Tab-separated table of C-alpha atoms and ligand atoms in Angstrom:
chain	number	residue	atom	x	y	z
A	1	MET	CA	69.851	-9.046	-20.177
A	2	PRO	CA	69.865	-11.045	-23.454
A	3	ARG	CA	67.227	-9.989	-26.011
A	4	ARG	CA	64.365	-12.256	-25.954
A	5	THR	CA	63.404	-14.391	-28.676
A	6	ALA	CA	59.851	-14.472	-30.285
A	7	ALA	CA	59.049	-17.283	-27.965
A	8	THR	CA	59.552	-15.222	-24.826
A	9	LEU	CA	58.356	-11.859	-25.967
A	10	ALA	CA	57.452	-9.692	-23.111
A	11	THR	CA	53.471	-9.658	-22.740
A	12	SER	CA	51.317	-6.517	-21.716
A	13	GLY	CA	51.167	-7.977	-18.230
A	14	GLU	CA	54.816	-8.392	-17.988
A	15	VAL	CA	55.305	-4.828	-19.258
A	16	LEU	CA	52.876	-3.631	-16.415
A	17	ARG	CA	55.055	-5.554	-13.830
A	18	LEU	CA	58.196	-3.732	-14.938
A	19	ILE	CA	56.350	-0.392	-14.642
A	20	ARG	CA	54.708	-1.245	-11.362
A	21	SER	CA	57.965	-2.295	-9.799
A	22	GLY	CA	59.800	0.814	-11.115
A	23	GLU	CA	62.235	-1.310	-13.132
A	24	ALA	CA	61.078	0.587	-16.250
A	25	VAL	CA	59.718	4.115	-16.295
A	26	THR	CA	59.865	5.237	-19.926
A	27	ARG	CA	59.069	3.374	-23.214
A	28	ALA	CA	62.865	3.520	-23.802
A	29	ASP	CA	63.493	1.607	-20.649
A	30	LEU	CA	60.958	-0.979	-21.688
A	31	GLY	CA	62.470	-1.471	-24.963
A	32	ARG	CA	65.987	-1.972	-23.443
A	33	VAL	CA	64.775	-4.197	-20.575
A	34	THR	CA	62.416	-6.351	-22.702
A	35	GLY	CA	64.075	-6.357	-26.113
A	36	LEU	CA	60.708	-5.366	-27.651
A	37	SER	CA	60.757	-3.318	-30.763
A	38	ARG	CA	59.292	0.213	-30.306
A	39	PRO	CA	55.949	-0.480	-32.087
A	40	ALA	CA	55.640	-3.512	-29.893
A	41	VAL	CA	56.218	-1.381	-26.711
A	42	GLN	CA	53.914	1.232	-28.068
A	43	LEU	CA	51.214	-1.406	-28.559
A	44	ARG	CA	51.384	-2.739	-24.853
A	45	VAL	CA	51.825	0.429	-23.176
A	46	GLY	CA	48.726	1.749	-25.149
A	47	GLU	CA	46.481	-1.261	-24.073
A	48	LEU	CA	47.594	-0.533	-20.422
A	49	ILE	CA	46.620	3.080	-20.625
A	50	GLU	CA	43.422	2.469	-22.206
A	51	ARG	CA	42.650	-0.081	-19.363
A	52	GLY	CA	43.463	2.620	-16.838
A	53	LEU	CA	46.376	0.602	-15.292
A	54	VAL	CA	49.120	3.039	-16.490
A	55	VAL	CA	49.124	6.860	-16.840
A	56	GLU	CA	51.727	9.216	-18.423
A	57	ARG	CA	53.397	11.983	-16.667
A	58	THR	CA	55.643	14.635	-18.049
A	59	ASP	CA	58.152	16.216	-15.900
A	60	ALA	CA	58.625	19.979	-15.897
A	61	PRO	CA	61.005	20.745	-18.863
A	62	SER	CA	64.612	20.594	-17.890
A	63	THR	CA	67.290	22.625	-19.619
A	64	GLY	CA	66.820	22.093	-23.284
A	65	GLY	CA	65.162	19.161	-25.134
A	66	ARG	CA	61.807	17.464	-24.643
A	67	PRO	CA	61.599	15.726	-21.318
A	68	PRO	CA	60.781	11.894	-21.758
A	69	VAL	CA	57.238	10.921	-20.915
A	70	ARG	CA	57.290	8.905	-17.632
A	71	LEU	CA	55.078	5.912	-17.230
A	72	GLU	CA	53.410	5.279	-13.912
A	73	PHE	CA	51.208	2.364	-12.509
A	74	ASN	CA	47.739	3.987	-11.776
A	75	ALA	CA	47.006	3.209	-8.259
A	76	ALA	CA	43.813	5.039	-8.590
A	77	GLY	CA	42.636	2.749	-11.600
A	78	GLY	CA	40.521	0.414	-9.200
A	79	VAL	CA	40.137	-0.823	-5.628
A	80	VAL	CA	40.255	-3.944	-3.821
A	81	LEU	CA	38.117	-4.960	-0.629
A	82	VAL	CA	40.002	-6.441	2.094
A	83	ALA	CA	38.982	-7.874	5.643
A	84	ALA	CA	41.193	-8.958	8.497
A	85	LEU	CA	39.154	-11.147	10.742
A	86	GLY	CA	40.426	-11.594	14.067
A	87	ALA	CA	38.987	-13.866	16.987
A	88	SER	CA	37.335	-10.777	18.533
A	89	ARG	CA	38.332	-7.877	16.356
A	90	THR	CA	37.790	-7.281	12.653
A	91	ARG	CA	38.829	-4.595	10.282
A	92	VAL	CA	37.194	-4.077	7.008
A	93	ALA	CA	38.640	-1.642	4.265
A	94	VAL	CA	38.871	-0.680	0.761
A	95	CYS	CA	42.216	0.067	-0.579
A	96	ASP	CA	43.639	1.459	-3.917
A	97	LEU	CA	45.649	-0.554	-6.306
A	98	ALA	CA	48.874	0.341	-4.262
A	99	GLY	CA	47.326	-1.266	-1.151
A	100	ARG	CA	46.548	2.129	0.613
A	101	GLU	CA	43.567	2.071	2.658
A	102	LEU	CA	41.011	4.561	1.330
A	103	ALA	CA	38.271	3.784	3.796
A	104	GLY	CA	38.034	1.415	6.899
A	105	ARG	CA	35.902	0.372	9.786
A	106	ASP	CA	36.542	-1.769	12.831
A	107	PHE	CA	34.184	-4.206	14.528
A	108	ALA	CA	34.235	-5.956	17.707
A	109	ILE	CA	32.524	-9.281	16.567
A	110	ASP	CA	32.813	-12.931	17.621
A	111	VAL	CA	33.615	-14.847	14.547
A	112	GLU	CA	32.288	-17.835	16.307
A	113	GLN	CA	28.797	-16.408	15.577
A	114	GLY	CA	29.599	-18.060	12.128
A	115	PRO	CA	29.643	-17.160	8.454
A	116	ASP	CA	25.876	-16.531	8.118
A	117	VAL	CA	26.267	-13.602	10.523
A	118	VAL	CA	29.898	-12.380	9.736
A	119	LEU	CA	29.870	-12.647	5.821
A	120	PRO	CA	26.704	-10.721	5.141
A	121	LEU	CA	28.144	-7.920	7.664
A	122	LEU	CA	31.449	-7.808	5.695
A	123	LEU	CA	29.576	-7.583	2.326
A	124	ASP	CA	27.256	-4.669	3.554
A	125	THR	CA	30.162	-2.948	4.992
A	126	TRP	CA	32.269	-3.024	1.927
A	127	ASP	CA	28.982	-1.750	-0.119
A	128	ASP	CA	28.794	1.096	2.418
A	129	LEU	CA	32.538	2.137	2.151
A	130	LEU	CA	32.314	1.874	-1.641
A	131	GLY	CA	29.613	4.439	-1.667
A	132	GLU	CA	28.949	5.843	-5.268
A	133	ARG	CA	31.957	4.283	-6.711
A	134	PRO	CA	31.231	2.146	-9.690
A	135	ARG	CA	31.242	-1.475	-8.812
A	136	GLU	CA	33.485	-2.259	-11.932
A	137	ASP	CA	36.377	-0.569	-10.106
A	138	VAL	CA	36.446	-3.414	-7.670
A	139	LYS	CA	39.266	-5.722	-8.959
A	140	GLY	CA	39.519	-8.376	-6.178
A	141	VAL	CA	38.862	-9.327	-2.629
A	142	GLY	CA	41.577	-10.390	-0.024
A	143	MET	CA	40.527	-11.791	3.381
A	144	GLY	CA	42.515	-13.176	6.587
A	145	VAL	CA	40.494	-15.492	8.727
A	146	PRO	CA	41.502	-16.896	12.174
A	147	ALA	CA	41.502	-20.567	10.752
A	148	THR	CA	43.521	-22.951	8.792
A	149	VAL	CA	42.503	-22.305	5.210
A	150	GLU	CA	42.925	-24.642	2.287
A	151	PHE	CA	44.328	-21.803	0.258
A	152	ALA	CA	43.541	-22.722	-3.522
A	153	ARG	CA	39.753	-23.078	-2.595
A	154	GLY	CA	39.524	-20.574	0.123
A	155	ARG	CA	38.088	-23.345	2.136
A	156	THR	CA	38.233	-23.086	5.919
A	157	GLU	CA	39.498	-26.161	7.562
A	158	SER	CA	39.565	-26.229	11.388
A	159	VAL	CA	37.630	-28.705	13.025
A	160	ARG	CA	36.829	-27.808	16.699
A	161	VAL	CA	38.574	-24.327	16.163
A	162	MET	CA	36.220	-21.998	14.759
A	163	ALA	CA	33.702	-24.859	14.654
A	164	SER	CA	30.952	-22.962	12.798
A	165	TRP	CA	33.222	-22.191	10.045
A	166	THR	CA	34.521	-25.756	9.361
A	167	GLY	CA	34.365	-26.554	5.648
A	168	VAL	CA	32.901	-23.251	4.428
A	169	LEU	CA	33.777	-22.181	1.061
A	170	ILE	CA	34.030	-18.468	1.347
A	171	PRO	CA	34.893	-17.277	-2.314
A	172	PRO	CA	31.438	-18.204	-3.914
A	173	ILE	CA	29.614	-16.419	-1.099
A	174	VAL	CA	31.606	-13.229	-1.715
A	175	ARG	CA	31.374	-13.577	-5.376
A	176	GLU	CA	27.582	-13.560	-5.461
A	177	ARG	CA	28.073	-9.856	-4.577
A	178	PHE	CA	31.282	-9.003	-5.995
A	179	PRO	CA	32.092	-11.189	-8.911
A	180	VAL	CA	35.917	-10.909	-8.846
A	181	PRO	CA	38.744	-12.911	-7.645
A	182	VAL	CA	38.441	-13.783	-3.957
A	183	LEU	CA	41.497	-14.787	-1.988
A	184	VAL	CA	41.086	-16.129	1.594
A	185	ASP	CA	44.281	-16.901	3.751
A	186	ASN	CA	44.690	-17.351	7.550
A	187	ASP	CA	44.952	-14.328	9.529
A	188	VAL	CA	48.639	-14.840	10.672
A	189	ASN	CA	49.727	-15.345	6.991
A	190	ALA	CA	48.204	-11.900	6.237
A	191	LEU	CA	50.068	-10.398	9.030
A	192	ALA	CA	53.301	-11.983	7.940
A	193	ILE	CA	52.789	-10.774	4.381
A	194	GLY	CA	51.923	-7.264	5.650
A	195	GLU	CA	54.911	-6.874	8.011
A	196	HIS	CA	57.135	-8.418	5.354
A	197	ARG	CA	56.171	-5.951	2.711
A	198	GLY	CA	55.828	-2.902	4.841
A	199	VAL	CA	58.768	-3.240	7.179
A	200	TYR	CA	61.432	-5.791	5.839
A	201	PRO	CA	60.824	-5.817	2.153
A	202	ASP	CA	64.566	-6.691	1.495
A	203	LEU	CA	64.622	-9.766	3.675
A	204	ASP	CA	63.638	-12.989	2.206
A	205	ASP	CA	63.092	-15.136	5.194
A	206	LEU	CA	61.004	-13.908	7.897
A	207	MET	CA	58.627	-15.663	10.568
A	208	PHE	CA	55.732	-13.895	12.103
A	209	VAL	CA	54.443	-15.384	15.412
A	210	LYS	CA	51.051	-14.160	16.617
A	211	VAL	CA	50.582	-14.507	20.389
A	212	SER	CA	46.898	-13.654	21.327
A	213	THR	CA	43.988	-15.613	22.198
A	214	ARG	CA	45.757	-18.266	20.181
A	215	ILE	CA	49.293	-18.905	18.996
A	216	GLY	CA	50.062	-19.188	15.159
A	217	ALA	CA	52.699	-18.355	12.842
A	218	GLY	CA	53.220	-17.140	9.235
A	219	VAL	CA	56.351	-17.937	7.261
A	220	ILE	CA	57.855	-16.097	4.616
A	221	ALA	CA	60.659	-18.181	2.841
A	222	GLY	CA	62.608	-17.250	-0.179
A	223	GLY	CA	60.526	-14.149	-0.478
A	224	GLY	CA	57.145	-15.504	-0.516
A	225	ILE	CA	54.615	-16.969	1.796
A	226	LEU	CA	55.043	-20.562	2.653
A	227	ARG	CA	51.688	-22.346	2.447
A	228	GLY	CA	52.809	-26.062	2.326
A	229	ALA	CA	50.872	-28.485	0.211
A	230	LEU	CA	47.320	-27.321	1.216
A	231	GLY	CA	47.849	-24.330	3.362
A	232	ALA	CA	48.502	-25.600	6.863
A	233	ALA	CA	52.241	-24.564	6.992
A	234	GLY	CA	53.015	-22.326	9.977
A	235	GLU	CA	50.601	-23.914	12.368
A	236	ILE	CA	53.017	-23.933	15.241
A	237	GLY	CA	50.285	-23.483	17.852
A	238	HIS	CA	49.674	-27.382	17.839
A	239	ILE	CA	53.185	-28.416	18.305
A	240	PRO	CA	53.558	-30.001	21.640
A	241	VAL	CA	55.858	-28.849	24.435
A	242	ARG	CA	57.827	-31.029	26.834
A	243	ASP	CA	56.341	-31.265	30.447
A	244	GLY	CA	53.246	-29.348	29.740
A	245	GLY	CA	51.457	-31.041	32.513
A	246	GLY	CA	48.999	-33.017	30.375
A	247	VAL	CA	46.604	-30.164	29.254
A	248	LEU	CA	44.072	-31.440	26.721
A	249	CYS	CA	44.021	-28.979	23.696
A	250	ARG	CA	40.897	-28.253	21.665
A	251	CYS	CA	42.510	-30.113	18.726
A	252	GLY	CA	42.438	-33.191	20.534
A	253	ASN	CA	46.126	-33.572	21.399
A	254	VAL	CA	47.883	-33.008	24.857
A	255	ASP	CA	50.310	-30.169	25.743
A	256	CYS	CA	50.158	-28.193	22.402
A	257	VAL	CA	51.968	-24.845	22.816
A	258	ASP	CA	48.513	-23.208	22.167
A	259	SER	CA	46.939	-24.798	25.118
A	260	VAL	CA	49.750	-24.154	27.629
A	261	ALA	CA	50.945	-20.659	26.449
A	262	SER	CA	48.241	-18.660	24.626
A	263	GLY	CA	46.436	-15.785	26.141
A	264	THR	CA	43.730	-18.233	26.907
A	265	ALA	CA	46.003	-20.404	28.705
A	266	LEU	CA	47.386	-17.683	30.744
A	267	LEU	CA	43.998	-16.646	31.929
A	268	ARG	CA	43.017	-20.128	32.641
A	269	GLU	CA	46.183	-20.859	35.002
A	270	LEU	CA	45.943	-17.551	36.626
A	271	ARG	CA	42.438	-17.981	37.622
A	272	ALA	CA	43.261	-21.642	38.760
A	273	ALA	CA	45.674	-19.913	41.004
A	274	GLY	CA	42.962	-17.661	42.457
A	275	LYS	CA	43.660	-14.589	40.478
A	276	ASP	CA	40.674	-12.541	39.545
A	277	VAL	CA	41.422	-11.925	35.725
A	278	LYS	CA	38.884	-11.791	32.868
A	279	THR	CA	40.908	-10.157	30.183
A	280	ILE	CA	44.504	-9.906	29.008
A	281	ALA	CA	44.232	-6.371	30.345
A	282	ASP	CA	43.685	-7.760	33.756
A	283	VAL	CA	46.947	-9.818	33.486
A	284	THR	CA	48.745	-6.669	32.204
A	285	ALA	CA	47.745	-4.626	35.280
A	286	LEU	CA	49.055	-7.456	37.632
A	287	VAL	CA	52.411	-7.515	35.796
A	288	ARG	CA	52.669	-4.005	35.996
A	289	ALA	CA	51.958	-4.015	39.700
A	290	GLY	CA	54.714	-6.517	39.998
A	291	ASP	CA	52.632	-9.584	41.057
A	292	ALA	CA	55.324	-12.310	41.259
A	293	GLU	CA	53.121	-15.155	40.658
A	294	THR	CA	51.687	-13.636	37.494
A	295	MET	CA	55.161	-12.691	36.345
A	296	ALA	CA	56.230	-16.339	36.863
A	297	THR	CA	53.262	-17.526	34.735
A	298	VAL	CA	53.939	-15.133	32.021
A	299	ARG	CA	57.752	-16.016	31.929
A	300	GLU	CA	56.917	-19.753	31.831
A	301	ALA	CA	54.678	-19.149	28.866
A	302	GLY	CA	57.446	-17.410	27.036
A	303	ARG	CA	59.894	-20.342	27.666
A	304	ARG	CA	57.240	-22.793	26.378
A	305	ILE	CA	56.852	-20.458	23.168
A	306	GLY	CA	60.349	-20.243	22.876
A	307	GLU	CA	61.010	-23.947	22.895
A	308	VAL	CA	58.656	-24.521	19.914
A	309	LEU	CA	60.151	-21.490	18.078
A	310	ALA	CA	63.681	-22.852	18.677
A	311	GLY	CA	62.630	-25.771	16.441
A	312	ALA	CA	60.996	-23.871	13.887
A	313	VAL	CA	64.183	-21.562	13.684
A	314	ASN	CA	66.299	-24.596	13.073
A	315	ILE	CA	64.122	-25.825	10.307
A	316	LEU	CA	63.567	-22.315	8.648
A	317	ASN	CA	66.531	-20.158	9.531
A	318	PRO	CA	64.817	-16.916	9.266
A	319	SER	CA	66.564	-13.613	9.294
A	320	VAL	CA	64.009	-12.191	11.609
A	321	VAL	CA	61.332	-13.607	13.882
A	322	VAL	CA	58.515	-10.878	14.567
A	323	LEU	CA	56.454	-11.169	17.659
A	324	GLY	CA	53.064	-9.814	17.465
A	325	GLY	CA	49.511	-10.178	18.923
A	326	ASP	CA	48.053	-8.592	21.943
A	327	VAL	CA	49.750	-10.836	24.553
A	328	ALA	CA	53.382	-10.502	22.851
A	329	GLU	CA	52.641	-6.669	22.818
A	330	ALA	CA	51.628	-6.454	26.504
A	331	PHE	CA	54.208	-8.576	28.056
A	332	GLY	CA	57.989	-7.667	28.178
A	333	PRO	CA	58.759	-10.662	30.163
A	334	LEU	CA	57.094	-13.072	27.807
A	335	VAL	CA	59.314	-11.705	24.938
A	336	SER	CA	62.529	-11.744	26.885
A	337	SER	CA	61.886	-15.511	27.848
A	338	ILE	CA	60.965	-16.381	24.160
A	339	ARG	CA	64.269	-14.636	23.124
A	340	GLU	CA	66.416	-16.312	25.726
A	341	VAL	CA	65.174	-19.894	24.971
A	342	VAL	CA	65.335	-19.384	21.167
A	343	TYR	CA	68.983	-18.178	21.346
A	344	ARG	CA	69.912	-20.966	23.732
A	345	ARG	CA	68.292	-23.719	22.070
A	346	SER	CA	68.632	-23.192	18.283
A	347	THR	CA	71.739	-23.983	16.329
A	348	ALA	CA	74.554	-21.481	16.211
A	349	LEU	CA	74.311	-20.895	12.595
A	350	ALA	CA	70.570	-20.311	12.609
A	351	THR	CA	70.924	-17.698	15.338
A	352	ARG	CA	74.244	-16.058	14.105
A	353	ARG	CA	72.265	-13.062	12.509
A	354	LEU	CA	68.855	-13.838	13.893
A	355	ARG	CA	66.782	-10.794	15.053
A	356	ILE	CA	63.829	-11.142	17.176
A	357	GLU	CA	61.731	-8.005	16.948
A	358	PRO	CA	58.347	-6.842	18.140
A	359	SER	CA	55.718	-6.182	15.221
A	360	ARG	CA	56.106	-2.633	14.040
A	361	LEU	CA	52.637	-2.449	12.178
A	362	GLY	CA	50.455	-4.221	14.903
A	363	ALA	CA	47.015	-5.285	13.755
A	364	GLY	CA	47.309	-2.893	10.740
A	365	ALA	CA	49.690	-5.512	9.063
A	366	GLY	CA	46.599	-7.723	8.577
A	367	ILE	CA	44.913	-5.251	6.288
A	368	SER	CA	48.003	-4.403	4.333
A	369	GLY	CA	48.805	-8.089	4.009
A	370	CYS	CA	45.425	-9.103	2.706
A	371	ALA	CA	45.740	-6.140	0.246
A	372	VAL	CA	49.148	-7.127	-0.830
A	373	MET	CA	47.979	-10.729	-1.427
A	374	VAL	CA	45.053	-10.036	-3.564
A	375	LEU	CA	47.046	-7.296	-5.556
A	376	ASP	CA	49.846	-9.636	-6.175
A	377	SER	CA	47.264	-12.092	-7.606
A	378	VAL	CA	45.097	-9.715	-9.643
A	379	LEU	CA	47.997	-7.750	-11.157
A	380	SER	CA	50.276	-10.631	-11.709
A	381	PRO	CA	51.388	-10.808	-15.526
A	382	GLU	CA	49.296	-13.811	-16.081
A	383	ALA	CA	46.144	-12.406	-14.460
A	384	VAL	CA	46.559	-8.985	-16.506
A	385	ASP	CA	47.183	-10.776	-19.863
A	386	GLU	CA	44.158	-13.143	-19.223
A	387	SER	CA	41.870	-10.203	-18.467
A	388	LEU	CA	42.987	-8.267	-21.621
A	389	ALA	CA	42.449	-11.281	-23.599
A	390	LEU	CA	38.868	-11.533	-22.302
A	391	GLY	CA	38.166	-7.908	-22.709
A	392	THR	CA	37.080	-7.612	-19.120
A	393	PRO	CA	37.922	-4.340	-17.525
B	1	ZN	ZN1	46.402	-28.714	19.802
């Protein structure tokens, strides 16, 4: 790397990034990588140690000579609060600065009860989970919600979908209790970020498709989440299928894949065919029992999801498509239909190395994705430099 000029001197925030990523683990490394003088490295490292963001470790002495002091990112130097809200299941947790869960709790709440019920419950639970820990330790909040989110403002957008949440600005409500940066994204983006970082950190292009009560996707493109202009990227649930039979979708259009192939649609179709099914578990039982009509309905749903995914694969050319959500997890026949259609209908180049894999982290990806989202933001070089300049902890 060329030595930097005064105009591009590495800041303390940049030094923290190098230590956090493991690119530099000693002061000598930092000098070499950044081109900073020894006193300049010393100054920045001292600042980061004082803030509790970096700690020094001395390895056991090797044969002869003084061992170099290693610099480590101090994951115990603070916490982030995270919540992964699902349509029916929600997990709330406190994580350290490496994104490891320190304490967490699951709830079966219906998010349709609205923000007035759900947000106070989240805030009280975080307070509970924090216990005696000083509130200054809280560095940020990351949330995934089952709605389209205007990301920059943390504003839920979905009209007629999670109606009681429409237009809610979540960050100011959370900041009344925890005055720190609050990031809100849709639940499937959080799953995509979690699965990418946790399972496929070396792949730059990944699509996570959640098939559950609803259908949605989160797209990692070029190593980062693809949000689009306002945050609506990846909403594949409302792409129409051919020959859907004219089903009116809750978004107002007809034959959206969500309205003909989601868990909700499966239950509706099977009930119309006279099956006694109340939950996805009832459908699973019929599939296990080899009920031909149920199998056919599940396969047809898979074909319809595959049709929409084939188009998405042609546009995005991901290395891996991860299928998650309780419906995808429960039904082998659904997943095989999706694979079959995607491989048949996408272009040869887009599918040459394409893998279609089940989610490895399951619902846990939601919590880790929310943690990664907020940590990447509050520990970014810019955010760290700003907080150092302001003198805030
Ligand atoms: Zn729709």
